[in-house]
CSV table of C-alpha atoms in Angstrom, one decimal:
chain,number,residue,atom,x,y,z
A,26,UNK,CA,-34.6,-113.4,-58.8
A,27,UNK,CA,-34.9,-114.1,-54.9
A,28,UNK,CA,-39.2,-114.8,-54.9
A,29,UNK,CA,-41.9,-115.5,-57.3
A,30,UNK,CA,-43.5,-112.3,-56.2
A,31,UNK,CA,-41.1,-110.1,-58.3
A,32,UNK,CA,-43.4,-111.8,-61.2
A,33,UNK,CA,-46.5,-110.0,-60.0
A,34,UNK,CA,-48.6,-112.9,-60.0
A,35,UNK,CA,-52.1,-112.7,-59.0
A,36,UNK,CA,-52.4,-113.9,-55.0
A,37,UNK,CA,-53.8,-117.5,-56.3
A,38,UNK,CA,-51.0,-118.1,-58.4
A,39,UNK,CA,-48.8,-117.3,-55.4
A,40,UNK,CA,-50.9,-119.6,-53.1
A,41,UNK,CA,-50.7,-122.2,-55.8
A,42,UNK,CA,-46.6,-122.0,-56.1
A,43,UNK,CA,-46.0,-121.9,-52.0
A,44,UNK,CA,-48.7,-125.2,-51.7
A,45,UNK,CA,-46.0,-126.9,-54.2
A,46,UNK,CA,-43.4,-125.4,-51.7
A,47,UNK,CA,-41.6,-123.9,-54.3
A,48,UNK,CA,-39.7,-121.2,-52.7
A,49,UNK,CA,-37.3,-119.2,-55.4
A,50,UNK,CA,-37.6,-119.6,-59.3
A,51,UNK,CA,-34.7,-122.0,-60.9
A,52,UNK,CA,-32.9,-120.4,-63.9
A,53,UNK,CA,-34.9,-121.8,-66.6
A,54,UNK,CA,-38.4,-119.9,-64.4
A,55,UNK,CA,-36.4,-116.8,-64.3
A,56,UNK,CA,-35.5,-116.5,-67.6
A,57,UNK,CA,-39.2,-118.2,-69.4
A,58,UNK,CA,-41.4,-116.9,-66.9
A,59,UNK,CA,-41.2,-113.0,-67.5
A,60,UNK,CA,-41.6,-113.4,-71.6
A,61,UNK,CA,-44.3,-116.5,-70.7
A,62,UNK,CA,-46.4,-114.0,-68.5
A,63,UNK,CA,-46.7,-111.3,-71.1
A,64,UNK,CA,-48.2,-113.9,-73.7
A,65,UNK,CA,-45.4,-114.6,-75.9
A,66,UNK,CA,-44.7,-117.1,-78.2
A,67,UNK,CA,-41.5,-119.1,-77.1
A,68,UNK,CA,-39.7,-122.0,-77.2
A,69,UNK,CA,-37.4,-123.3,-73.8
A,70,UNK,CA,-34.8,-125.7,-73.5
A,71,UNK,CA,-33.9,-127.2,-70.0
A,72,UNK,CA,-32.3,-130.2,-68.7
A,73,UNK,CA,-34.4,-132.6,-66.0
A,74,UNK,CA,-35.5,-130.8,-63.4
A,75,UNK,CA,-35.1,-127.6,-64.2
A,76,UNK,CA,-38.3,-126.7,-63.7
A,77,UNK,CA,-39.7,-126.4,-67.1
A,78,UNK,CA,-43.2,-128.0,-66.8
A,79,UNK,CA,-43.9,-124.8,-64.4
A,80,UNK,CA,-43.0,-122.2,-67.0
A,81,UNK,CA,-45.7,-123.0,-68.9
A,82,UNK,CA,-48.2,-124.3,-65.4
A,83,UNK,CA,-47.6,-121.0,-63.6
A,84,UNK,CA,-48.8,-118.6,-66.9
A,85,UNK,CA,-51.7,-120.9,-67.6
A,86,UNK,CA,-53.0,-120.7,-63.4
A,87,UNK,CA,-51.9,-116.8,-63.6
A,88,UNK,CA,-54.4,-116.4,-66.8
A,89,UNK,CA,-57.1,-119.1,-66.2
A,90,UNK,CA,-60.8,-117.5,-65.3
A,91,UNK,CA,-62.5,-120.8,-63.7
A,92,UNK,CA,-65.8,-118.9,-64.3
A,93,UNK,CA,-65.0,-119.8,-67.7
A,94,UNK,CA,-66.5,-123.2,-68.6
A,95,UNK,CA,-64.5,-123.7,-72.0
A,96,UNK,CA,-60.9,-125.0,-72.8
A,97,UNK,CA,-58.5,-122.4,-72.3
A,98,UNK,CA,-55.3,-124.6,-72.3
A,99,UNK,CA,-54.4,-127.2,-74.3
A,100,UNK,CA,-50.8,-129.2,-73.6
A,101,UNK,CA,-49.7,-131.9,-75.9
A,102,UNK,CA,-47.0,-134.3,-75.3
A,103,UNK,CA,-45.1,-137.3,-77.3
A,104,UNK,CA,-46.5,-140.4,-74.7
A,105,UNK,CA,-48.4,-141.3,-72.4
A,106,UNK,CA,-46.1,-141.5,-69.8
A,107,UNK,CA,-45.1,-137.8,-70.2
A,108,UNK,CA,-48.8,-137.6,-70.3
A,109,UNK,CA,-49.6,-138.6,-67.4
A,110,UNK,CA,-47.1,-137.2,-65.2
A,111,UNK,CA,-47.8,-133.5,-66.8
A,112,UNK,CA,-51.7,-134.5,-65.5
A,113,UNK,CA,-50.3,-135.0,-62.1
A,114,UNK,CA,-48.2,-131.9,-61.9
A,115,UNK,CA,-51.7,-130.1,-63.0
A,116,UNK,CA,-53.3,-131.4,-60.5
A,117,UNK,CA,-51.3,-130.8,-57.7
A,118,UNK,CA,-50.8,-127.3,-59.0
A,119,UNK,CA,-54.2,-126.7,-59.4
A,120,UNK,CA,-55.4,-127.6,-56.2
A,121,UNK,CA,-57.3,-125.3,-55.0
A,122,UNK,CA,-58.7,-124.0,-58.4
A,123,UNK,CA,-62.4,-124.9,-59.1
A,124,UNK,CA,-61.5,-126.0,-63.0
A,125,UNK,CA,-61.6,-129.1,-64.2
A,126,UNK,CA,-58.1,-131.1,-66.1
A,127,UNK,CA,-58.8,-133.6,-68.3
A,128,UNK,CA,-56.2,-136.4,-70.1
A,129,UNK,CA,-56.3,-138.2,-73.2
A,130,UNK,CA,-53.7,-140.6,-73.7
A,131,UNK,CA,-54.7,-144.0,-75.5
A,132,UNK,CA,-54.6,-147.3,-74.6
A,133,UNK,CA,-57.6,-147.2,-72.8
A,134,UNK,CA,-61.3,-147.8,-74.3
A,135,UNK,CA,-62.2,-144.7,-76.5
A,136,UNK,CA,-65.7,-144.9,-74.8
A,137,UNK,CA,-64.0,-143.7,-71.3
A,138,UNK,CA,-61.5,-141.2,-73.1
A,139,UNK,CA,-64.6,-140.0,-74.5
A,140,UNK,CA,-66.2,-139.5,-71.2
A,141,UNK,CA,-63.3,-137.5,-69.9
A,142,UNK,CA,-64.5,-134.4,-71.9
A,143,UNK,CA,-68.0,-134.8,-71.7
A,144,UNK,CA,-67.9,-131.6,-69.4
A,145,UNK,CA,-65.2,-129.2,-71.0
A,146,UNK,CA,-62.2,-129.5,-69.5
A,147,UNK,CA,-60.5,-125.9,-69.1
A,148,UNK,CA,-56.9,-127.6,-69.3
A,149,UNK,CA,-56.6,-130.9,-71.6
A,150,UNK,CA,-53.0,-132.8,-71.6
A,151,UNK,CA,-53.1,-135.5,-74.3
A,152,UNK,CA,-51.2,-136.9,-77.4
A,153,UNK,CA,-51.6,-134.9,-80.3
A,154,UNK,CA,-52.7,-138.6,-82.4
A,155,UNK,CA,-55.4,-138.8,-79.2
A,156,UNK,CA,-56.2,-134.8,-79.5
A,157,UNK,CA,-57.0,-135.2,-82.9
A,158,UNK,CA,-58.7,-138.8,-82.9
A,159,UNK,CA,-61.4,-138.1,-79.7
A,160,UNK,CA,-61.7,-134.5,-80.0
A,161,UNK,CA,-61.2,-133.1,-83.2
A,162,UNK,CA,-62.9,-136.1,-85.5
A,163,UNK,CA,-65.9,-136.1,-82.9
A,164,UNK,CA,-66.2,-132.5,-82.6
A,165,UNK,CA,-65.8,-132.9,-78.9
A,166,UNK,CA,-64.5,-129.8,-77.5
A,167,UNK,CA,-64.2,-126.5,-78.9
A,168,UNK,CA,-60.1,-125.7,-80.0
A,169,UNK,CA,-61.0,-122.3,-81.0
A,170,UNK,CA,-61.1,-120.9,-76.8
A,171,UNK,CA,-57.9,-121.9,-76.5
A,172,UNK,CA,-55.5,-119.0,-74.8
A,173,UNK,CA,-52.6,-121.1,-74.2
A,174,UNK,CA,-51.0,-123.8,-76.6
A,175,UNK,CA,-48.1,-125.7,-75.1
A,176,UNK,CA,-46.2,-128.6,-76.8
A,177,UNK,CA,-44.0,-130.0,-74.5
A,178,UNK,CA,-41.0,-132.4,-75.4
A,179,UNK,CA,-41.5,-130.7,-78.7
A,180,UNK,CA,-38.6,-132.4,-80.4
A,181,UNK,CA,-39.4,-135.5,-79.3
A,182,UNK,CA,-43.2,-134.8,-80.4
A,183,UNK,CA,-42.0,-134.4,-83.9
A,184,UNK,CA,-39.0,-136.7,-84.2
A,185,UNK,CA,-42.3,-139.5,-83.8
A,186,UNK,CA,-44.1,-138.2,-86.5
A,187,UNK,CA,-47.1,-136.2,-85.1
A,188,UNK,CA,-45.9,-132.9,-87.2
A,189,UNK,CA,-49.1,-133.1,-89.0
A,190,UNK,CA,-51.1,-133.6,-85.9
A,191,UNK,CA,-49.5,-130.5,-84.3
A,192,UNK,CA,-50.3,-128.6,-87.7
A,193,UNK,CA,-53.8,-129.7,-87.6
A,194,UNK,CA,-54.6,-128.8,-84.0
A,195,UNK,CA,-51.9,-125.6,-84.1
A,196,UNK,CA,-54.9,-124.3,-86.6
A,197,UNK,CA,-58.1,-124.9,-84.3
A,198,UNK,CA,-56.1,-123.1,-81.7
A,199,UNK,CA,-56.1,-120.0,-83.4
A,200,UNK,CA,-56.6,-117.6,-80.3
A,201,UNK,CA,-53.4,-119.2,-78.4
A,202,UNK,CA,-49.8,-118.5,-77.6
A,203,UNK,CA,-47.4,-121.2,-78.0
């Protein structure tokens, strides 16, 4: 695949992929991407840097409707760390979308995480411990709008011990694709 426009992404997608100054799809993009785009379920495996975190950004941007004031994606991950660096990748990404990204990690007061969500994010990265502790148990956001369910570093997510977490959240989300 020479260009992202063999995808046939919408034009803000596009704009959002050339402002990261991504020019071609890597391997892992050309072979997730087309099953991603035509919401299927699916699991990828890809070393670091193989652009992974963008087979699952570039679906979510290509499908998002920021007239839409509800969660539409939801991406847990095992840490914080991972956390946080997923947020920062939305962010850039997501530049010039008028949608708001929210990130619930722990380890800061549960009053502020709290206060993250007070609006409805339309993309939430967070632990799924953290998912289920601020937003689930306070009734916080709404799981059932989300279109998009990504658990990324899956193994690792459940080598820790959050498999009933996933489970639990996995069945709010019940319009999504994983």
């Amino acid at each position: 695949m020479e260009s992202f426009n063999e995808l046939k992404l919408n034009k803000k997608t596009l704009n959002a992929i050339d402002n990261i100054h991504f020019k071609k799809p890597t391997h892992t993009q050309e072979l997730v991407l087309p099953v991603a785009l035509e919401n299927k379920n699916l699991a990828c495996k890809g070393k670091t840097g193989s652009g992974k975190t963008h087979c699952f950004l570039i679906p979510i941007a290509n499908k998002i409707d920021e007239n839409i004031k509800q969660l539409q994606a939801l991406i847990l991950v095992p840490t914080r760390e991972l956390a946080v660096q997923i947020t920062q990748r939305c962010k850039e990404f997501f530049e010039d979308y008028d949608i708001k990204i929210a990130c619930l990690t722990g380890g800061v007061d549960t009053l502020r995480e709290k206060n993250r969500i007070t609006t409805t994010p339309q993309i939430l990265i967070g632990t799924p411990e953290k998912i289920c502790d601020i937003v689930i148990d306070n009734g916080l956001v709404n799981l059932s709008t989300v279109k998009t369910f990504v658990i990324d570093e899956a193994d690792m997510t459940l080598e820790m011990g959050f498999l009933n977490e996933v489970d639990r959240i996995a069945s709010l989300c019940k319009n999504s694709q994983m």
